[in-house]
Short mmCIF file of C-alpha atoms in Angstrom, two decimals:
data_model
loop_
_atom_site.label_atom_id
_atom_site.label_comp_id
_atom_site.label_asym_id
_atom_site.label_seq_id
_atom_site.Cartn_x
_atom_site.Cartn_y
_atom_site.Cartn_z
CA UNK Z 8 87.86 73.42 140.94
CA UNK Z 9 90.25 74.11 138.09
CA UNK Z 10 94.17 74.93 138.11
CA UNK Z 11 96.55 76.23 135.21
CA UNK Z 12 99.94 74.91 135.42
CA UNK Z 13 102.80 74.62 132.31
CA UNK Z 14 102.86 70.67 133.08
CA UNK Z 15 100.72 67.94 134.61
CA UNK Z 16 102.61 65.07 135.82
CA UNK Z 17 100.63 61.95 136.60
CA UNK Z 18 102.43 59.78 139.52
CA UNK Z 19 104.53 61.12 142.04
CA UNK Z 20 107.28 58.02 141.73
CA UNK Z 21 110.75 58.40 142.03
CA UNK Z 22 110.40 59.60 138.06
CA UNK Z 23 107.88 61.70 138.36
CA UNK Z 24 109.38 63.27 141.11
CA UNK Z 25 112.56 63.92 139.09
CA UNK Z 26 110.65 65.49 136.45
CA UNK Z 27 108.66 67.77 138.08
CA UNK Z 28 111.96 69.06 140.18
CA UNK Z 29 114.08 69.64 136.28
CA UNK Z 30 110.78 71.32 135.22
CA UNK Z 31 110.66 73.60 138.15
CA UNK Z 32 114.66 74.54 138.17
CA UNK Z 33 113.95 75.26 134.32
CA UNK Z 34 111.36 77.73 135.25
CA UNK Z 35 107.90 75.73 134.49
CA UNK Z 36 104.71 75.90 136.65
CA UNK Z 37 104.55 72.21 137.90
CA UNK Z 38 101.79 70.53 139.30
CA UNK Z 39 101.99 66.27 140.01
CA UNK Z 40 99.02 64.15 140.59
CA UNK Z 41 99.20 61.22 143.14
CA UNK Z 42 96.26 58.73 143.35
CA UNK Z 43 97.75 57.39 146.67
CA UNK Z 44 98.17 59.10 149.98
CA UNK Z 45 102.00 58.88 150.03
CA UNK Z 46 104.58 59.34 147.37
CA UNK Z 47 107.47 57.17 146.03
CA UNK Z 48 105.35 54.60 144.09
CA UNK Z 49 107.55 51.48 144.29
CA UNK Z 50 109.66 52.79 146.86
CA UNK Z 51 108.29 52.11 150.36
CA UNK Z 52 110.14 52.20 153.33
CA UNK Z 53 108.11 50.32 156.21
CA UNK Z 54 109.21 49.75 160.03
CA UNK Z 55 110.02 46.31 161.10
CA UNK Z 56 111.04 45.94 164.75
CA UNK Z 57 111.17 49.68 164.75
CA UNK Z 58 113.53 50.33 162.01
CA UNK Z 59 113.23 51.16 158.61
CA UNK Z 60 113.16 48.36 155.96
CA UNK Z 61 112.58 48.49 152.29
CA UNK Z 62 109.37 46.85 150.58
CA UNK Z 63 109.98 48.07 147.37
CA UNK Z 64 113.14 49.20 145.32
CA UNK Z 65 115.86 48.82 147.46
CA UNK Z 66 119.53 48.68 146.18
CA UNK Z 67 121.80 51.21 143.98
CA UNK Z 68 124.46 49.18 142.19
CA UNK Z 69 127.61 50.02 140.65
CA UNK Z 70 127.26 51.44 137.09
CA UNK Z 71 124.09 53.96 138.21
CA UNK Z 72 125.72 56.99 138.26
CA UNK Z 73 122.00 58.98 137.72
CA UNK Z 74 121.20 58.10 141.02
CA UNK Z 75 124.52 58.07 143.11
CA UNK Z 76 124.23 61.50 142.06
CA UNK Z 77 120.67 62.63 142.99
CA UNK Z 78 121.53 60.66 146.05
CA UNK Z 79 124.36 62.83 146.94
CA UNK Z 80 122.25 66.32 146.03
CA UNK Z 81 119.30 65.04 148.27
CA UNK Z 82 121.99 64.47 150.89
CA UNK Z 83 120.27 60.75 151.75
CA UNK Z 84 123.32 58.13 153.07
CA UNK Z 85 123.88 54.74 151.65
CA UNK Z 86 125.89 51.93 153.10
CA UNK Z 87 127.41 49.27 151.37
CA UNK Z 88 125.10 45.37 151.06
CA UNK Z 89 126.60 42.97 152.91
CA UNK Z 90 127.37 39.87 151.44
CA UNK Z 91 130.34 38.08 153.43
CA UNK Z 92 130.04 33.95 153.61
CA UNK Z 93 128.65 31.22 151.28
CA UNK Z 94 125.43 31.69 149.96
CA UNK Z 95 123.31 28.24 150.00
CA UNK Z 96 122.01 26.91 146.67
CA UNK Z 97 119.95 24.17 146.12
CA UNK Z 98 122.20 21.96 143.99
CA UNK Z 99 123.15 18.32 143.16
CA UNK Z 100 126.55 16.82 142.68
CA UNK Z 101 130.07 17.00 143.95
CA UNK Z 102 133.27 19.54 143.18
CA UNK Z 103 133.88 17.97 139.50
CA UNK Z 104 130.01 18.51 138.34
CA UNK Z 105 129.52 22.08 139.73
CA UNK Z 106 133.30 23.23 138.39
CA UNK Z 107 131.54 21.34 134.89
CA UNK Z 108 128.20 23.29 135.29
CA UNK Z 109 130.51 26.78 135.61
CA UNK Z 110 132.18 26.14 132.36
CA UNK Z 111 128.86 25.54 130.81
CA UNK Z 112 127.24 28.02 132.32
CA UNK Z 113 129.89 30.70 131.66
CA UNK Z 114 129.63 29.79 127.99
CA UNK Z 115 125.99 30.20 127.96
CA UNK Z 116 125.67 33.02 129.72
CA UNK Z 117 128.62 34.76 127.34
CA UNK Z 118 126.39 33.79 124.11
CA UNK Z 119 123.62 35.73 125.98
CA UNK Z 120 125.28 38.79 126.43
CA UNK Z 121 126.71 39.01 123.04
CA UNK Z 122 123.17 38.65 121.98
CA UNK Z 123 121.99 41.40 124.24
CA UNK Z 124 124.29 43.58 123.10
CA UNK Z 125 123.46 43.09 118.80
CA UNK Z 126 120.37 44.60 119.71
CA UNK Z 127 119.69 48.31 119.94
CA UNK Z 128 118.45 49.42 123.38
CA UNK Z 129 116.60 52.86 122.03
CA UNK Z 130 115.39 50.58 118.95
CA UNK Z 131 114.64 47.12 119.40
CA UNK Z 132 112.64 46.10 116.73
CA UNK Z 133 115.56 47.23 114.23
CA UNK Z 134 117.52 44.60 115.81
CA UNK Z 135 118.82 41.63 113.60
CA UNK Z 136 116.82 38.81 113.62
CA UNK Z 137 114.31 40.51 115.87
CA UNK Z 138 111.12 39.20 114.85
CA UNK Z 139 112.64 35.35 115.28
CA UNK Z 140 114.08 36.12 118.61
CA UNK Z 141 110.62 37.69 119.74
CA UNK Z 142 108.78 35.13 118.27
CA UNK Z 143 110.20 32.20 121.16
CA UNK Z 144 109.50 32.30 124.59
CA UNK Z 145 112.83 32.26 126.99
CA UNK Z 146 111.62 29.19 128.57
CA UNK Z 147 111.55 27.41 125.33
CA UNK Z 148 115.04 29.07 124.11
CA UNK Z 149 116.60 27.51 126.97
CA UNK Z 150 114.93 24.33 126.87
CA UNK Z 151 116.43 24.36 123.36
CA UNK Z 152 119.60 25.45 123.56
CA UNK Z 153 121.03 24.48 126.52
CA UNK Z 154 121.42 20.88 127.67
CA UNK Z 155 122.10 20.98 131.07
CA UNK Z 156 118.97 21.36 133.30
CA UNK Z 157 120.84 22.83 136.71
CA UNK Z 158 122.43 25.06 134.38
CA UNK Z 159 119.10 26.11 132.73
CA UNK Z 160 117.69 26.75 136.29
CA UNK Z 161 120.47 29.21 136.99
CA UNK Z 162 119.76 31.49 134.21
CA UNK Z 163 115.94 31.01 134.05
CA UNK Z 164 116.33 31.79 138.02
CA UNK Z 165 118.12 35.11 136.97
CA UNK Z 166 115.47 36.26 134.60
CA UNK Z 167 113.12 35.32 137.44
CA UNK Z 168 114.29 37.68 139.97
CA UNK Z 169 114.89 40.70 137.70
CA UNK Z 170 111.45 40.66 135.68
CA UNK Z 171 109.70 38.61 137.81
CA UNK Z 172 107.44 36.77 134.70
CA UNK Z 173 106.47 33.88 133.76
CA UNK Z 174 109.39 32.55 131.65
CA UNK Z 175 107.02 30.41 129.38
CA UNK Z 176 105.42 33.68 128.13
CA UNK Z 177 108.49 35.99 128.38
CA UNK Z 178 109.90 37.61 125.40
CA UNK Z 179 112.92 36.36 124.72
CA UNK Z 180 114.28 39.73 122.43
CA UNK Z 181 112.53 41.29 126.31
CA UNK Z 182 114.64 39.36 128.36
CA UNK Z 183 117.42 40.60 126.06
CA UNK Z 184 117.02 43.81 125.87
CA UNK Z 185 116.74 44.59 129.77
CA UNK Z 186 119.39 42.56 129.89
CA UNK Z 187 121.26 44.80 127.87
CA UNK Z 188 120.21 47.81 129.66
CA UNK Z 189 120.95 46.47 132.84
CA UNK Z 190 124.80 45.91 132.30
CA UNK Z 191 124.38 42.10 131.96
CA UNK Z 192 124.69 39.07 134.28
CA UNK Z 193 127.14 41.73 136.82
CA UNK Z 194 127.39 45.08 137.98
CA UNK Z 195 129.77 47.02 135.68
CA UNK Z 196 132.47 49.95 136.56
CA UNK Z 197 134.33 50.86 139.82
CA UNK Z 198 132.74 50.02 143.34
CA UNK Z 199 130.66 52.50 144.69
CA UNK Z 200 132.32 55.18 147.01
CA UNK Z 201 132.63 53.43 150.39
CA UNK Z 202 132.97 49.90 148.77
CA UNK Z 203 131.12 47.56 147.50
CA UNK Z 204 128.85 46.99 144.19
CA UNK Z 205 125.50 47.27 145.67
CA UNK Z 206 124.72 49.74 148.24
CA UNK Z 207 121.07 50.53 150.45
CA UNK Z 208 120.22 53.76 151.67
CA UNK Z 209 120.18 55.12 154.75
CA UNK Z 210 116.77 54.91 156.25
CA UNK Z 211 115.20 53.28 153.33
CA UNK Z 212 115.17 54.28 149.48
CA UNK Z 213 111.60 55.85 149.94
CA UNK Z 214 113.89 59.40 151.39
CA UNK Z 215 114.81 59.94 147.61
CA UNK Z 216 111.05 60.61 147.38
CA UNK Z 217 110.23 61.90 150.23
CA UNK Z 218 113.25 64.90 149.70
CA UNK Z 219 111.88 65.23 146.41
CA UNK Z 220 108.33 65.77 147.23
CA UNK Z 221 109.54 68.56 150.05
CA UNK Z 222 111.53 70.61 147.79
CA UNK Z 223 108.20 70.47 145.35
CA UNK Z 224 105.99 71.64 148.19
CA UNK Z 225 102.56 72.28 147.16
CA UNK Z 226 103.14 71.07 144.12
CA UNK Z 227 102.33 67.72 144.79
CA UNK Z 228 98.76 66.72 144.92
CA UNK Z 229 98.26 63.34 146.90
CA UNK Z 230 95.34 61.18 146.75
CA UNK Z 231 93.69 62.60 143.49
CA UNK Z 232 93.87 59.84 140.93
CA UNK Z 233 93.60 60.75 137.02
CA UNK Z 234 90.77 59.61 135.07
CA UNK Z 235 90.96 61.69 131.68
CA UNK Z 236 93.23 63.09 129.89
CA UNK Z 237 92.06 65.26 126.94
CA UNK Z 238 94.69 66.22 124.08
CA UNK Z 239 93.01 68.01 121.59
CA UNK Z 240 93.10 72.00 121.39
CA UNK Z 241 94.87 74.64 122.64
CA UNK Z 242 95.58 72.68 125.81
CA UNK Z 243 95.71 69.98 127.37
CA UNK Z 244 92.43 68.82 130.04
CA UNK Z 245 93.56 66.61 132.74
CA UNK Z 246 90.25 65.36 134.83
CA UNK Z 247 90.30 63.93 138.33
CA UNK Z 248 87.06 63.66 140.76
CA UNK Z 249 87.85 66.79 142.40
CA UNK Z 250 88.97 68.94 139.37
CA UNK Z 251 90.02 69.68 136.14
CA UNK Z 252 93.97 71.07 135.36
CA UNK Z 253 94.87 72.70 132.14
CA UNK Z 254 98.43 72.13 130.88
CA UNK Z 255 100.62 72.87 127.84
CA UNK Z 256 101.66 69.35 128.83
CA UNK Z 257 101.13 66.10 130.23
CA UNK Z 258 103.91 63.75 131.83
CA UNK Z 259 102.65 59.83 131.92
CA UNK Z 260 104.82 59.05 135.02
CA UNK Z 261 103.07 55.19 135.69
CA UNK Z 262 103.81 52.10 134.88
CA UNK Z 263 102.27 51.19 131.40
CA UNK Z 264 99.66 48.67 132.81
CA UNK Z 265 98.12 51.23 134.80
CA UNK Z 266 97.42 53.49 131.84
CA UNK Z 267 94.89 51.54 130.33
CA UNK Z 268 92.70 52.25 133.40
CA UNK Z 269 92.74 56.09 131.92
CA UNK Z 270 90.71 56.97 129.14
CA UNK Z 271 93.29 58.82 127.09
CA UNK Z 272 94.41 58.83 123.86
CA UNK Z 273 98.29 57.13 123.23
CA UNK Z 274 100.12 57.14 120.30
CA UNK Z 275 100.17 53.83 118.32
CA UNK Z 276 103.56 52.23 120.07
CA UNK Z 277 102.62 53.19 123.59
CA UNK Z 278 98.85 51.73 123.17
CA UNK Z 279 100.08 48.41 121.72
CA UNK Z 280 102.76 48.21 124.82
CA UNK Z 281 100.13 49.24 127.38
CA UNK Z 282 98.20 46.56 126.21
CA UNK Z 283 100.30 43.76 126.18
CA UNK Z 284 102.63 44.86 129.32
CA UNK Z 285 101.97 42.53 132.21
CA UNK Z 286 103.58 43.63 135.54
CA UNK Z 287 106.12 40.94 136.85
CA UNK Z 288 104.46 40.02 140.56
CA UNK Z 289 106.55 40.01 143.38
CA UNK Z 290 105.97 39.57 147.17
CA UNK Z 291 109.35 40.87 149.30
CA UNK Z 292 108.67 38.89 152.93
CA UNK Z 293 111.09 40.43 155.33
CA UNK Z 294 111.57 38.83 159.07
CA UNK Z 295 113.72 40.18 161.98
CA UNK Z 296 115.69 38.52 164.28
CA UNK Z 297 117.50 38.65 167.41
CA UNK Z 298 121.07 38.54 165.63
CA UNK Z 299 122.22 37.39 162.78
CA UNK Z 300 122.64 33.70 163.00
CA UNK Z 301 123.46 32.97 159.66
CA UNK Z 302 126.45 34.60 159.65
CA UNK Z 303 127.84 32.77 162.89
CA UNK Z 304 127.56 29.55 160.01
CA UNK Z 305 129.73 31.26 157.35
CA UNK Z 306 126.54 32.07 155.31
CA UNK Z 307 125.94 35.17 153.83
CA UNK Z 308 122.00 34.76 154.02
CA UNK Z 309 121.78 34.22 150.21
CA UNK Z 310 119.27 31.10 149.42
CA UNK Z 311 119.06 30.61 145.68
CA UNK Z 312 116.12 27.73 144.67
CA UNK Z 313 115.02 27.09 141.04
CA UNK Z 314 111.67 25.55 142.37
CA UNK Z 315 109.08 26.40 145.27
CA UNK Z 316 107.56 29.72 146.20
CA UNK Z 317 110.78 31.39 147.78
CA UNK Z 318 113.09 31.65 145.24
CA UNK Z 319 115.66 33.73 146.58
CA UNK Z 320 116.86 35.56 150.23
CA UNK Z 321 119.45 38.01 151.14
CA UNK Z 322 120.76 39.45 154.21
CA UNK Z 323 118.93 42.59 154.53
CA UNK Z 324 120.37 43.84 157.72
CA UNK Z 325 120.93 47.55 158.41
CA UNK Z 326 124.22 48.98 160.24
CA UNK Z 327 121.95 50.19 163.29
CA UNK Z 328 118.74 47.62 162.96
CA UNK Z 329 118.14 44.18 163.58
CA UNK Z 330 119.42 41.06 162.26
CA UNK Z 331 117.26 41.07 158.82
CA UNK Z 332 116.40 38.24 155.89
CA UNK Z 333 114.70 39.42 152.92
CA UNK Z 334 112.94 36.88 150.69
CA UNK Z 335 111.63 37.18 147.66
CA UNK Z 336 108.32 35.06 146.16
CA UNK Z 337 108.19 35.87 142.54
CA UNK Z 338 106.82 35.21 139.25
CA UNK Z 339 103.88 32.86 138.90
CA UNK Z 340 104.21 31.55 143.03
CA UNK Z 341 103.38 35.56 143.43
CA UNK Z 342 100.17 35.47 141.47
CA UNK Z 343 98.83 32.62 143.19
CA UNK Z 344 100.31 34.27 146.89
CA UNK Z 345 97.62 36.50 148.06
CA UNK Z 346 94.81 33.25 147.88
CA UNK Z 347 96.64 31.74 150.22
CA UNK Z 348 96.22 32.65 154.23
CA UNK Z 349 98.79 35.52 156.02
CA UNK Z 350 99.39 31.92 158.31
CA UNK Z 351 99.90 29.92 155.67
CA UNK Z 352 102.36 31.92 154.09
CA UNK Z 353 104.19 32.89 156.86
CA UNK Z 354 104.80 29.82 157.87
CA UNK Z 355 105.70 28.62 153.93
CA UNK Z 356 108.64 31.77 154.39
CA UNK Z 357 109.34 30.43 157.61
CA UNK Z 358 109.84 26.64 156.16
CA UNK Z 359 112.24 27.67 153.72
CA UNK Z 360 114.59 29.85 155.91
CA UNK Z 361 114.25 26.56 158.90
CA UNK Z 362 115.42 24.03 156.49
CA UNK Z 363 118.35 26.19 154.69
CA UNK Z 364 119.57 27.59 157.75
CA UNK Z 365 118.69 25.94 160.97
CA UNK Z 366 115.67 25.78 163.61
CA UNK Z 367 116.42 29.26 164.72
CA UNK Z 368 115.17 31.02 161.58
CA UNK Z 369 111.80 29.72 162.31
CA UNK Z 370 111.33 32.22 165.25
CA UNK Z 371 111.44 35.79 163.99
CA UNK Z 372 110.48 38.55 166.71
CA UNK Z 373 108.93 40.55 163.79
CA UNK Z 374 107.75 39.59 160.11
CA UNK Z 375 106.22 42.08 157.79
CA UNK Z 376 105.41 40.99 153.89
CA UNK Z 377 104.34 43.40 150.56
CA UNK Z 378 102.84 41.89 147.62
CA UNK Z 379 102.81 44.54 144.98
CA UNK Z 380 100.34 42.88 142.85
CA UNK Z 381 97.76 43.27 144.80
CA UNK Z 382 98.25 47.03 145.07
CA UNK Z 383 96.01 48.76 142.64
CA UNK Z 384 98.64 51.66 141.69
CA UNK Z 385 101.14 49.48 141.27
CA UNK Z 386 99.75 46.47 139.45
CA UNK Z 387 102.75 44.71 140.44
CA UNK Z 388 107.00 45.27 139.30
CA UNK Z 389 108.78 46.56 136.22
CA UNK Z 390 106.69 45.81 132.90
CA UNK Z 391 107.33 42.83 131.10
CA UNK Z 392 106.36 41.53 127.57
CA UNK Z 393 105.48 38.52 126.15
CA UNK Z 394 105.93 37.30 122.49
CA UNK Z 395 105.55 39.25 119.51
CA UNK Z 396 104.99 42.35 120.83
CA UNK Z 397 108.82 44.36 121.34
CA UNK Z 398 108.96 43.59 117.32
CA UNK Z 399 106.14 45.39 115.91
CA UNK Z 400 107.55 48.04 117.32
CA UNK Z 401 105.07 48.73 120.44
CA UNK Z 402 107.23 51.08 122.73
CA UNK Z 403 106.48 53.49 126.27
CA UNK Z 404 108.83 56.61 125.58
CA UNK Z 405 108.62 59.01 122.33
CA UNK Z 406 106.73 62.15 122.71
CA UNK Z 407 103.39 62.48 121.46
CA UNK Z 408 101.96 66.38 120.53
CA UNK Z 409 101.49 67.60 124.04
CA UNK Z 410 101.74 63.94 126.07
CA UNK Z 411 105.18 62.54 127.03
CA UNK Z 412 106.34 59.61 129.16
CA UNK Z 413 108.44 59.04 132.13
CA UNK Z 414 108.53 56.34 134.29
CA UNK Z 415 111.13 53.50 134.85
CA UNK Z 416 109.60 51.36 131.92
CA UNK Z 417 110.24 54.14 129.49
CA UNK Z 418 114.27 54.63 130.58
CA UNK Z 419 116.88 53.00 127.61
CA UNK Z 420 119.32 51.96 130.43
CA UNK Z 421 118.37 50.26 133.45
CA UNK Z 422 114.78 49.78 133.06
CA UNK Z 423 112.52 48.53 136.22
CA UNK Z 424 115.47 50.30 138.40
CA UNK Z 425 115.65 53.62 140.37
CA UNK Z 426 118.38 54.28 137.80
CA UNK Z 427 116.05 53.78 135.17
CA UNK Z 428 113.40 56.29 136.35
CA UNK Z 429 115.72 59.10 137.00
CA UNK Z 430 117.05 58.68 133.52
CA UNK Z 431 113.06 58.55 132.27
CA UNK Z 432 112.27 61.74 134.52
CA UNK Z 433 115.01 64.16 133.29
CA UNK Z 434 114.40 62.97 129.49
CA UNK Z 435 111.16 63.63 129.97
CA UNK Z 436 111.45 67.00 131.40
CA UNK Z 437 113.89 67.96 128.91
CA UNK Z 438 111.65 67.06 125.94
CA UNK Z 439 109.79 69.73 127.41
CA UNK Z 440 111.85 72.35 128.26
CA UNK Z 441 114.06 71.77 124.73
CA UNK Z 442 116.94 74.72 124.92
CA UNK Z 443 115.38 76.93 127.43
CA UNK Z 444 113.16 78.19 129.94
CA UNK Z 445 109.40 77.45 129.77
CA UNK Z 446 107.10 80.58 127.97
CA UNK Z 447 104.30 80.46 130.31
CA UNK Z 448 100.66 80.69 128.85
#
C-alpha cells in the first residue's frame, strides 16, 4: 500500500497529537503513525477499583499556560491536587537541626537556581563555563559543594524524581538546564483557576489524547510502527511493514532513545543526543483503599526517602474514586524493578506505606503498578544526559531539510512535561507551515 500526505508524523503522543491538529487547522494533509494500539504515549489512564487513575503524566502545574489552554479547548476538567497535612520525611534530629538544614538548604538551592538561570535554555552549550559544568556529574557537585549530607539528600532526591537518573552519571549543566526550564525548585505564577498549584484531570490526563486523536479521525494510524525514513529527493519515503507514505515532511514525535531503533538519517546534534540520551526509569505503583486513612493522622500522604526503592508517595485520590496512594520507584531501584517478582514488589510498596503510615496501608482492596522501562515505545521517562554530551552541542529540536522534531524532549520550557510537548508540537507544526497555508503537492 502507499499514501500521499503533506506530513508524516511519527508517534501519536500528546505532541504529536498537537502537531498534527495545527497542521490540519493550517490546511495540510496529515497522516500520524502509532506503533502501539492506543494513543497518548506517556499518558495512560488505567482503572483501579473501577476508576480512572493515571500511570503516566499526571499533573498540570501552575506556570503551564500551553496546556491549561488546550485543556480548556478540548473541554477535559481538572481538579485541584490535594495536599492538606504533614507530609512524612525520613529525617534525623530535633527543631534546631532541621530549622539549621532549611537555612542551608535554602542557600544551596538559591546558588542553584542562579546557576540555572546563566545558562541559555534554547542554547546550552553557549552557556558560561559550560564545558566545566558538563564535565562533573551532579552527584559529585554535591558531594563537593555542599557539606551537609541530609541536605544533599534533599536536592539529589529532587533531581531524582524529576529526571529519574542516576545522579552519578547525570549531567550536571542537564540537571541545570531542565531545571531552568521547569521554573526551578517551585511552581511559578498565580494558582491555577479553581485553586491550587498543581491540578489532575478529570478522568485521567490520557482524554487530552484521546480528544485529540477524535478530532484527527482517520488520520491516525495505530499499530504501524516506522522502520525507515528516507530523506533524499523530491520527497520524503516513510516505510512501515504494511506500507510506504510519501511526505513533503516528516515530524520525529518520540522520545530520542527510540530513534535510534529507525534507520534514518539525523542531523549531526540530534544523532549525538540520540545516542547518548538514556531514558530516566520510573515505576508509578498505585494502591486503593477503603478511605483515606492517612488523612484521619494529619498526613497529607507525602513520604519523601533519600534511600530504598520507594522514594516518594502522594495522595492520588480523585473527587469521586477511592482513597488513592501513588508511589513512585525511580532511578537506578527502577532498572533493577522488573527482575524482581510482581509479589515481591508488591509487598516491598506495601512495606514502605505500613511502616510510614500504619498497619492499615498494608491492605489495599486494589493495587495496579507501570514500569515504563520495560515498555518498548517508551524506553522509559523524559531523556536524560550524562557528561559531556549537552556541551558539544548535541541537541533534539532544529529542523533538518524535510525532517523536524517534536516531542517533549525537544520543548525549551518544561521539558519531560505535558507542557513541554505541546510547546514541541505547535513549534514543530509551525516550522512547517511558516506564514501560511500548506501548497499541496
Amino acid at each position: 500500500m502507499t499514501a500521499v500526505c503533506d506530513v508524516l508524523v511519527v508517534g501519536a503522543g500528546l505532541s504529536g497529537l498537537v502537531c498534527a491538529r495545527r497542521l490540519s487547522a493550517g490546511g495540510a494533509r496529515v497522516i500520524v503513525l502509532e506503533a502501539q494500539p492506543r494513543v497518548g504515549g506517556r499518558l495512560l489512564t488505567a482503572q483501579l477499583a473501577g476508576a480512572p487513575v493515571d500511570l503516566g503524566g499526571t499533573w498540570m502545574s501552575a506556570g503551564q499556560q500551553r496546556l491549561a489552554a488546550l485543556a480548556r479547548e478540548l473541554d477535559v476538567a481538572s481538579f485541584a491536587e490535594r495536599r492538606r497535612g504533614s507530609a512524612v520525611l525520613d529525617e534525623p534530629g530535633g527543631l534546631w537541626t532541621h530549622l539549621r538544614r532549611a537555612f542551608t538548604q535554602l542557600r544551596a538551592m538559591r546558588r542553584i537556581e542562579r546557576a540555572a538561570r546563566a545558562i541559555p535554555l534554547d542554547a546550552p552549550a553557549t552557556a558560561p563555563y559550560a564545558s566545566k559544568l558538563d564535565a562533573v556529574s551532579l552527584e559529585d557537585w554535591l558531594a563537593r559543594e555542599v557539606a551537609d549530607p541530609i541536605v544533599r539528600d534533599r536536592i539529589a532526591l529532587h533531581a531524582d524524581l524529576v529526571l529519574a537518573a542516576d545522579r552519578s552519571t547525570l549531567s550536571l549543566l542537564h540537571y541545570l538546564v531542565t531545571l531552568g526550564a521547569t521554573g526551578g525548585f517551585g511552581a511559578k505564577g498565580p494558582e491555577l483557576p479553581g485553586g491550587g498549584r498543581e491540578h489532575r484531570f478529570v478522568g485521567g490526563a490520557q482524554r487530552l489524547a484521546l480528544r485529540l486523536a477524535e478530532e484527527l479521525g482517520d488520520a491516525v494510524h495505530l499499530d504501524e510502527p516506522v522502520v525507515r525514513i528516507e530523506l533524499s529527493g523530491a520527497a520524503a519515503r516513510v516505510h512501515t511493514a504494511a506500507a510506504t507514505y510519501t511526505a513533503d515532511h516528516v515530524v520525529l514525535a518520540l522520545p530520542p532513545a527510540l530513534a535510534r531503533n529507525l534507520d534514518v538519517e539525523l542531523p549531526a546534534p540530534a544523532r549525538a543526543l540520540a545516542a547518548a540520551s538514556s531514558p530516566g526509569a520510573v515505576v508509578k505503583c498505585v494502591a486503593a483503599y477503603e478511605r483515606p486513612f492517612w488523612r484521619e493522622q494529619g498526613r497529607s500522604g507525602e513520604i519523601y526517602q533519600p534511600r530504598g526503592a520507594v522514594r516518594a508517595t502522594v495522595d492520588a485520590t480523585a473527587p469521586d474514586g477511592p482513597a488513592t496512594l501513588l508511589a513512585f520507584v525511580v532511578g537506578p531501584e527502577a532498572v533493577a524493578w522488573r527482575a524482581r517478582s510482581a509479589e515481591d514488589r508488591r509487598a516491598e510498596v506495601l512495606a514502605t506505606l505500613t511502616d510510614k503510615l500504619g498497619a492499615v496501608a498494608a491492605h489495599p482492596v486494589d493495587y495496579l503498578e507501570r514500569d515504563w522501562s520495560a515498555d518498548p515505545w517508551s524506553a522509559g521517562c523524559v531523556a536524560c544526559l550524562p557528561t559531556n554530551v549537552l556541551s558539544t552541542g548535541a541537541a533534539w529540536r532544529s529542523a533538518h531539510g524535510r525532517l523536524h522534531f517534536a516531542g517533549t524532549e525537544s520543548a525549551v520550557s518544561w521539558p519531560g512535561y505535558m507542557e513541554g510537548a505541546i510547546e514541541a508540537g505547535e513549534r514543530a507544526a509551525e516550522e512547517i507551515l511558516g506564514d501560511g497555508p500548506v501548497e499541496h503537492g
